[in-house]
XYZ file of C-alpha atoms in Angstrom:
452
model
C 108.047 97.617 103.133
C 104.934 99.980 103.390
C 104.617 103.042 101.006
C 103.775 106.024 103.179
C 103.411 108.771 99.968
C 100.312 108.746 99.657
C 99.713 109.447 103.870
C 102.740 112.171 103.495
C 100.839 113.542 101.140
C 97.922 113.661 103.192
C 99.705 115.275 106.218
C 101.778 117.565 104.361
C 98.010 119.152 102.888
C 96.355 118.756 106.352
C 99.970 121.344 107.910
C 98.701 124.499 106.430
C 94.871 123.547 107.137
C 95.716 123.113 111.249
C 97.823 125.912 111.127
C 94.808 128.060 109.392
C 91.878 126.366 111.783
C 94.453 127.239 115.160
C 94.959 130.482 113.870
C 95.040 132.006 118.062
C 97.360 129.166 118.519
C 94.557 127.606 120.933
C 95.947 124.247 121.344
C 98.339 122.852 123.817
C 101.881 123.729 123.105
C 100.930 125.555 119.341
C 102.597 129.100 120.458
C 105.801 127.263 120.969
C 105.693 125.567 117.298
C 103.171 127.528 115.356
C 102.754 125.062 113.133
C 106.142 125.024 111.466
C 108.695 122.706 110.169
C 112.149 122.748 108.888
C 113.309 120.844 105.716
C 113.688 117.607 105.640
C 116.801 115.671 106.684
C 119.192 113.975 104.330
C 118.966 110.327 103.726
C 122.841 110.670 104.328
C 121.895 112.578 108.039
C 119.375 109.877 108.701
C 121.758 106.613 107.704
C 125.101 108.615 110.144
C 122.724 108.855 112.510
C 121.464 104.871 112.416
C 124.977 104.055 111.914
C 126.765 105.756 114.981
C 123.859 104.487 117.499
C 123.745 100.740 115.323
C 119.799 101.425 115.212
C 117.480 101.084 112.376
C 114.674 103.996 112.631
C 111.240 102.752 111.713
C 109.973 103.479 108.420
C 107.354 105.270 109.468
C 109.231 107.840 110.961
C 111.837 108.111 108.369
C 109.227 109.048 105.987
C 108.335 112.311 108.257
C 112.164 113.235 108.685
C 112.994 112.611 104.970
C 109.639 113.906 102.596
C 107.790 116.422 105.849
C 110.505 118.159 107.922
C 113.365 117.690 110.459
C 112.496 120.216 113.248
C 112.008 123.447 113.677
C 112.171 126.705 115.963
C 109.997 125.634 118.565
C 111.287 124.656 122.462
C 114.359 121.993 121.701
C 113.801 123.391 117.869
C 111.310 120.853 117.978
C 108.868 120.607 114.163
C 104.821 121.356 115.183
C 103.083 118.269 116.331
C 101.614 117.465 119.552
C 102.492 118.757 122.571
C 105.716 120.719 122.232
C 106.463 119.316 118.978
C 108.701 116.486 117.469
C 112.131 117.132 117.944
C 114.253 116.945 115.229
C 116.735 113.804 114.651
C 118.867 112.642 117.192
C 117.652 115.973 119.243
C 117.424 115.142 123.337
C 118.067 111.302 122.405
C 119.652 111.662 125.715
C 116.352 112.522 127.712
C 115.792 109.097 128.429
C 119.183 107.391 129.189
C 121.660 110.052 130.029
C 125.413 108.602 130.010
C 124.619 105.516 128.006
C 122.808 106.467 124.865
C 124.990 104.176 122.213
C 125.369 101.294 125.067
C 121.398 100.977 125.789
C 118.834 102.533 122.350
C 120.253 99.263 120.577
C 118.752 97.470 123.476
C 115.193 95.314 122.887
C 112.639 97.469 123.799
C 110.891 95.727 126.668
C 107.202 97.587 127.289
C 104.346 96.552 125.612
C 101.108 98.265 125.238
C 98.297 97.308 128.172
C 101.047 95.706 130.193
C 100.096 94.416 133.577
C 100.888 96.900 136.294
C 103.031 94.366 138.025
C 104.698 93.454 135.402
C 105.946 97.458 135.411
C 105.980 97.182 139.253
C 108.850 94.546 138.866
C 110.506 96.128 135.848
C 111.152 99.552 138.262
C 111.296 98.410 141.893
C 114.849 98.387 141.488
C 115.407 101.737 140.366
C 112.298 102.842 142.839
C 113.580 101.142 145.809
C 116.983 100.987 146.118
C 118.611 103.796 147.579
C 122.053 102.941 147.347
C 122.180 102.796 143.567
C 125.068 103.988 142.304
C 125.102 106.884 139.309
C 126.804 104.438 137.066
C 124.217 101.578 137.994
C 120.889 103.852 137.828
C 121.863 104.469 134.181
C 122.032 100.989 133.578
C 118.743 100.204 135.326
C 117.035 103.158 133.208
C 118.584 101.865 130.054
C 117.736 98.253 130.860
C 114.023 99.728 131.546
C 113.799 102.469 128.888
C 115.964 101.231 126.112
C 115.229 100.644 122.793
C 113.248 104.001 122.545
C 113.924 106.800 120.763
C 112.789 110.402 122.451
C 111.141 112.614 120.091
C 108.968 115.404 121.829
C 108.289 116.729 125.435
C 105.135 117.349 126.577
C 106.030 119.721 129.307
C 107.261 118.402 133.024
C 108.822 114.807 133.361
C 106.731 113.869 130.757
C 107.413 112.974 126.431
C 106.568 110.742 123.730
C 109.074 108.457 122.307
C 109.060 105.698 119.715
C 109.857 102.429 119.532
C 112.666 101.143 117.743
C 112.552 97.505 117.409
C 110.205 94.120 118.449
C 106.840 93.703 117.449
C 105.661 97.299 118.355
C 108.500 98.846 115.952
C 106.716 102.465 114.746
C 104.491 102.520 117.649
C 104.206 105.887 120.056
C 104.350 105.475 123.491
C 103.733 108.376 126.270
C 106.738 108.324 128.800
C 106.938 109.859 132.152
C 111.027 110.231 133.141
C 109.790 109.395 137.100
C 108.771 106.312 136.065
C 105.419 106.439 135.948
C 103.618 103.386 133.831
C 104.290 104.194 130.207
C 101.058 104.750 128.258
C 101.268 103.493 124.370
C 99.199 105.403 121.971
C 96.617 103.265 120.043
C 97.579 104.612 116.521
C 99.715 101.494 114.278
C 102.831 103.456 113.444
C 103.956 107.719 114.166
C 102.695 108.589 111.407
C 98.880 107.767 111.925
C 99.602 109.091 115.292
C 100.662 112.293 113.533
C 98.046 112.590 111.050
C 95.414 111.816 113.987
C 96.404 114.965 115.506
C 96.271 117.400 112.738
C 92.750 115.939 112.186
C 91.568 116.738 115.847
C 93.260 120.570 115.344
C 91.363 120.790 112.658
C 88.056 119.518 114.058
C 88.735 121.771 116.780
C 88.483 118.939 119.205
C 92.127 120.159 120.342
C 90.806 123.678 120.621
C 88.014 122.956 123.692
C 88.350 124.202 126.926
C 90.212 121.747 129.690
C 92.773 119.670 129.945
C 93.892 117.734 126.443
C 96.059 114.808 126.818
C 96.076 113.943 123.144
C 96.615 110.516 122.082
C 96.215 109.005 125.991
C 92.745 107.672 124.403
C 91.521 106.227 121.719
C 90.656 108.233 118.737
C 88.428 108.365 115.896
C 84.724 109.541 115.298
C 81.950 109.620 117.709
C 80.166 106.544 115.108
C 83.277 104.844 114.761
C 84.010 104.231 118.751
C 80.276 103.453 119.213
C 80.871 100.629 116.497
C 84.052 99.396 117.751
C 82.375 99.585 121.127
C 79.196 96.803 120.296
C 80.998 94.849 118.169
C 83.816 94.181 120.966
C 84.199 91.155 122.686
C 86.944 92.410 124.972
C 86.073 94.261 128.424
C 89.322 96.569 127.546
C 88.845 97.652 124.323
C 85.353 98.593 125.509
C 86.560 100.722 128.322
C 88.922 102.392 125.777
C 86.445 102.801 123.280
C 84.343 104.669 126.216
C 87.232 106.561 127.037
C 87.509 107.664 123.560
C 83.760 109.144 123.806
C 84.153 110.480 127.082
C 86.892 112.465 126.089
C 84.950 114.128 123.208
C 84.035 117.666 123.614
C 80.378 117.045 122.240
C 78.447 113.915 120.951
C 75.860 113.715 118.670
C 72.214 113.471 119.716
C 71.493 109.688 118.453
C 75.001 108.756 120.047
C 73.900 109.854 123.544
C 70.318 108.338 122.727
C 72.570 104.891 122.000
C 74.809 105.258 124.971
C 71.570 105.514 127.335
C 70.294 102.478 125.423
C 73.008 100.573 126.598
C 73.237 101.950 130.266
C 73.098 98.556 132.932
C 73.478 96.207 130.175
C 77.035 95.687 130.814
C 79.571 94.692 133.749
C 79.724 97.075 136.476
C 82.627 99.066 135.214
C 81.081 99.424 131.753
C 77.935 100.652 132.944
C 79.692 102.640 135.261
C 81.577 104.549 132.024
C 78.527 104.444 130.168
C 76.402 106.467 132.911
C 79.494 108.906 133.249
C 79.149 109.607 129.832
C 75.161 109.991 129.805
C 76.047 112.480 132.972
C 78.448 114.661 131.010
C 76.190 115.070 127.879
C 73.076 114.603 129.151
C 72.346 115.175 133.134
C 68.967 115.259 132.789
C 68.649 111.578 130.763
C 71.322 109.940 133.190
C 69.863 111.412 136.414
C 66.920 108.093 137.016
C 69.868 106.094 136.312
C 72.185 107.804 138.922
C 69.215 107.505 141.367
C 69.305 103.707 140.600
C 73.285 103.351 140.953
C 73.051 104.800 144.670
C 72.700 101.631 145.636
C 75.691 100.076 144.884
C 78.308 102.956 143.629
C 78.132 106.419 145.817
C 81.394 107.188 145.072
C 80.704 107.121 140.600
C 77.215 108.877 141.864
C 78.899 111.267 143.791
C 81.967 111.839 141.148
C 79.662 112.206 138.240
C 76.841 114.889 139.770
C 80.489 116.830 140.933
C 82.540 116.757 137.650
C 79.401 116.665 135.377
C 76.289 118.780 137.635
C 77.880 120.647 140.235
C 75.175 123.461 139.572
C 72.519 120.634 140.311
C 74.351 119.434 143.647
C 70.776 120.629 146.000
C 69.034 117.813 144.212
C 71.441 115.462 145.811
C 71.391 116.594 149.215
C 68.058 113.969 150.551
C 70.333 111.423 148.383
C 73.060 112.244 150.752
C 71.390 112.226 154.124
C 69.327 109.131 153.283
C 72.831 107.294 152.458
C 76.045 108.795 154.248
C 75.864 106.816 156.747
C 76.537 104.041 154.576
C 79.899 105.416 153.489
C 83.462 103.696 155.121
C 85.879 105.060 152.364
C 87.785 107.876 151.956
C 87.562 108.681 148.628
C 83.317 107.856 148.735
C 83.475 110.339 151.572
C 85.422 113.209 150.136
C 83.163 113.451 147.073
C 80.639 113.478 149.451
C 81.613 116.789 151.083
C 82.890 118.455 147.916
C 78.623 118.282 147.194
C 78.108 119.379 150.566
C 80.169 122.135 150.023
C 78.490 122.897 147.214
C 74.935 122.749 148.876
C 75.940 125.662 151.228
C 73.403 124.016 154.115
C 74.339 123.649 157.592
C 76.006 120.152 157.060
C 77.635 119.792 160.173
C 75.239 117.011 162.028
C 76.338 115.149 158.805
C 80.084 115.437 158.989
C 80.496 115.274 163.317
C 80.606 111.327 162.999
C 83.063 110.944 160.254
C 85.153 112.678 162.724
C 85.690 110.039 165.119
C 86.223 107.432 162.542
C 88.946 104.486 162.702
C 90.061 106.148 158.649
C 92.616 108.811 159.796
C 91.902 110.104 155.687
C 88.140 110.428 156.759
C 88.969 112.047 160.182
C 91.271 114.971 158.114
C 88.698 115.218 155.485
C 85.540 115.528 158.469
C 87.253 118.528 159.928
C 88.570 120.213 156.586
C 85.434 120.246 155.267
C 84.132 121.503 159.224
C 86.290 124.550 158.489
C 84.035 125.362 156.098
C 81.051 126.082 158.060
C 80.261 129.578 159.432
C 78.652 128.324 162.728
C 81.945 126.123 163.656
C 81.308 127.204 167.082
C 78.494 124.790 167.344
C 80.612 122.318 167.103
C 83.529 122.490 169.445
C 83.595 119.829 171.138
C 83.772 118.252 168.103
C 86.689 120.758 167.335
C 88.338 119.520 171.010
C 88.130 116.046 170.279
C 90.169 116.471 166.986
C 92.796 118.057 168.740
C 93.668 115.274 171.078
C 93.584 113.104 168.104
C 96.145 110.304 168.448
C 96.912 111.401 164.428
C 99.276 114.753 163.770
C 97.465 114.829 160.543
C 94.362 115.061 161.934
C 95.426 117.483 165.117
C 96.628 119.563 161.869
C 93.369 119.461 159.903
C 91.360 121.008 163.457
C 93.935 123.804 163.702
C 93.315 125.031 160.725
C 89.677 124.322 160.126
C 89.611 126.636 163.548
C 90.969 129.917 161.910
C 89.041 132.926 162.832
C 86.963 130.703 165.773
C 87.844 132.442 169.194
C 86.668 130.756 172.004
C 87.790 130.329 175.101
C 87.070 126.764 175.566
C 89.810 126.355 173.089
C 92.613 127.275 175.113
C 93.467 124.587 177.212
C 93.594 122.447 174.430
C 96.050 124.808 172.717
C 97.823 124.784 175.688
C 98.271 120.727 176.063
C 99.553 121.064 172.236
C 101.934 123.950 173.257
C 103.740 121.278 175.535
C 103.065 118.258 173.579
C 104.625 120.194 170.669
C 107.928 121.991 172.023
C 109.217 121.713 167.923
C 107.639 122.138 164.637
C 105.908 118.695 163.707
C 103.361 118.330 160.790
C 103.066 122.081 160.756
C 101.221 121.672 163.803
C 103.401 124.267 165.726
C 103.337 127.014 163.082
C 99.377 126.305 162.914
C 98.928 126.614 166.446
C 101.218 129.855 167.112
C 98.159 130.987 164.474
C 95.364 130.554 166.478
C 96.862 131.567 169.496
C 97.898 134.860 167.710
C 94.237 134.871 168.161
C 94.390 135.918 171.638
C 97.094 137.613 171.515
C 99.303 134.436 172.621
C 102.678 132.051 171.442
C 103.270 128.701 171.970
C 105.818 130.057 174.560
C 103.301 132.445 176.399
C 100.442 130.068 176.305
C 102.460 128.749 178.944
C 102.540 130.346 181.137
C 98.755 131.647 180.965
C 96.471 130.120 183.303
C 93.667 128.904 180.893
């Protein structure tokens, strides 16, 4: 059995130093728990508890609930710790499996961490694709699924972290989502390392940054200790989490960046690929030669990383993007694309009129979104026509609304064929159309009977 007194101790010193360094109660979900516990439960709470469910509770945890506290007065009188807090024992144990609690948390827990995505895919399609479930058998499926976890905080939405009861991953903390979206494990050993880890990144202030903070959903640690893990790995995962882990760092070091570009398109393509993102995001002006060089086999990380990273430098991209967009035969490539050409605020609609008459409906919506953009759309109405005989509703949507505010009279007939292609709502393209034809002062009924 594992002493944890000397890491209570620890935590139970590092409580009133995260709830001095968050004194605005900065981080994610810290106005709701402020940084305070309850006592401890009773051994005699914690064994009744154990007893009526026929569970044993990882050590681990009982340590927090019987020497560091047993909620507190937060949402669900949850104790502070990530998110929304850690609720206190047997609080929501319910959240998961909601008629058959005592029936399925005895159950072997049957997730594992960096499970295949198939193997998930098979675990759910049940419960995803079978409509005719009934209420008695969907709690089954869920606790056949999701048993053998314990709930113990929400972090807001469908989403918590629970831990596991029993198996080889006993202790471990693992980030649910209740629609059944592929769990995520945390990389800490046991709760309370995952615990510990995130009093140590309130107190950094790494919680306190600006943006989104999905704690624990990387890997954490120092910037010199992922650096390390990352050369001395042999495996392509635990390189990409070890990246993940840096790239989710508010700021690196100087001789950690100068490393990272050291190791820039030594790698496979997906390393590189994370290693240039993070060179982008700390550094645009060190990963910009190697951005150049990537444009000839990735647009889409070229165009993701200038966007998320450089949007303020998007100009220097534009020859970039007329030497090379007629390469591009993916949506996602493509939409990128035109979030920089947005950016650019030129007259990019030469370079978005053949995207519209591609076989990608996605590319065909996304050429005529980003059309609506433009204040010269009137150039381009035949363009404008085409998309409105467009075999897709989707894209016959996209037009009408790109065309708000463009009068012209060459329009009309057009509207009119939708007017009696359209008789009821569909896609929104009726309501969208009885727009622009409020435009002239005309419905979808009137239209008509308007000679156009």
């Amino acid at each position: 059995m594992t002493d944890y007194n000397e890491q209570v101790q620890r935590i139970k010193q590092k409580l009133p130093a995260a709830k001095k360094a968050d004194r605005r109660l900065k981080v994610f979900g810290a106005e709701s728990h402020k940084y305070t516990l309850n006592k401890p439960a009773t051994a005699e709470e914690v064994t009744q508890f154990e007893q009526q469910y026929a569970i044993e509770l990882p050590e681990c945890y009982k340590a927090f609930l019987l020497q560091i506290g047993n909620g507190g007065n937060a949402h669900a009188n949850s104790a502070a710790g990530p998110f929304y807090g850690i609720y206190p024992l047997g609080g929501n144990v319910d959240e998961l499996i909601y008629d058959t609690v005592e029936k399925h948390l005895k159950n072997d827990c049957v997730i594992y961490p960096k499970m295949p995505d198939d193997y998930w895919a098979a675990l759910t399609q049940k419960i995803n694709d079978d409509d005719n479930l009934s209420d008695e058998d969907y709690e089954n499926e869920k606790g056949r699924i999701l048993g053998g976890i314990l709930p113990i905080g929400s972090q807001g939405c469908s989403y918590l972290h629970g831990i596991i009861l029993n198996g080889p991953y006993k202790g471990r903390v693992v980030n649910l989502d209740t629609d059944f979206q592929k769990p995520k494990f945390t990389y800490e050993s046991n709760f309370l390392d995952w615990y510990e880890r995130w009093l140590d990144e309130v107190i950094s202030g790494q919680l306190m940054q600006e943006g989104p903070r999905w704690f624990g959903y990387s890997m954490g640690g120092s910037d010199d200790q992922l650096l390390k893990l990352f050369l001395s790995a042999k495996d392509e995962e635990q390189k990409a989490d070890c990246l993940n882990g840096l790239l989710n760092k508010y700021t690196l070091q100087k001789e950690i960046v100068q490393n990272i570009e050291q190791q820039v398109f030594q790698h496979t393509p997906g390393i590189n690929a994370q290693l240039l993102q993070i060179l982008c995001k700390f550094d645009y002006e060190k990963a910009k030669p190697y951005l150049i060089e990537l444009v000839k086999t990735d647009l889409l990380s070229v165009f993701q990383f200038v966007y998320w990273y450089a949007k303020d430098k998007s100009k220097e991209w534009a020859p970039v993007i007329e030497a090379n967009i007629s390469r591009i035969d993916d949506g996602e490539t493509f939409r990128f694309c035109t979030y920089l050409l947005t950016e650019i605020q030129s007259n990019f609609g030469p370079l978005i009129i053949p995207f519209t008459e591609k076989k990608d409906e996605n590319i065909r919506v996304t050429a005529f979104y980003t059309l609506g953009k433009l204040n010269n759309r009137k150039d381009f109405i035949a363009a404008f026509i085409k998309g409105l005989q467009d075999p897709s509703n989707h894209v016959i949507h996209s037009a009408l609304q790109a065309l708000s505010g463009v009068k012209d009279k060459r329009l009309l007939p057009y509207y009119k064929q939708l007017a009696e292609k359209f008789p009821v709502e569909q896609n929104y393209i009726l309501s969208n159309l009885n727009y622009r034809l409020a435009e002239y002062g005309l419905t979808n009924v009137t239209v008509l009977r308007t000679i156009v």
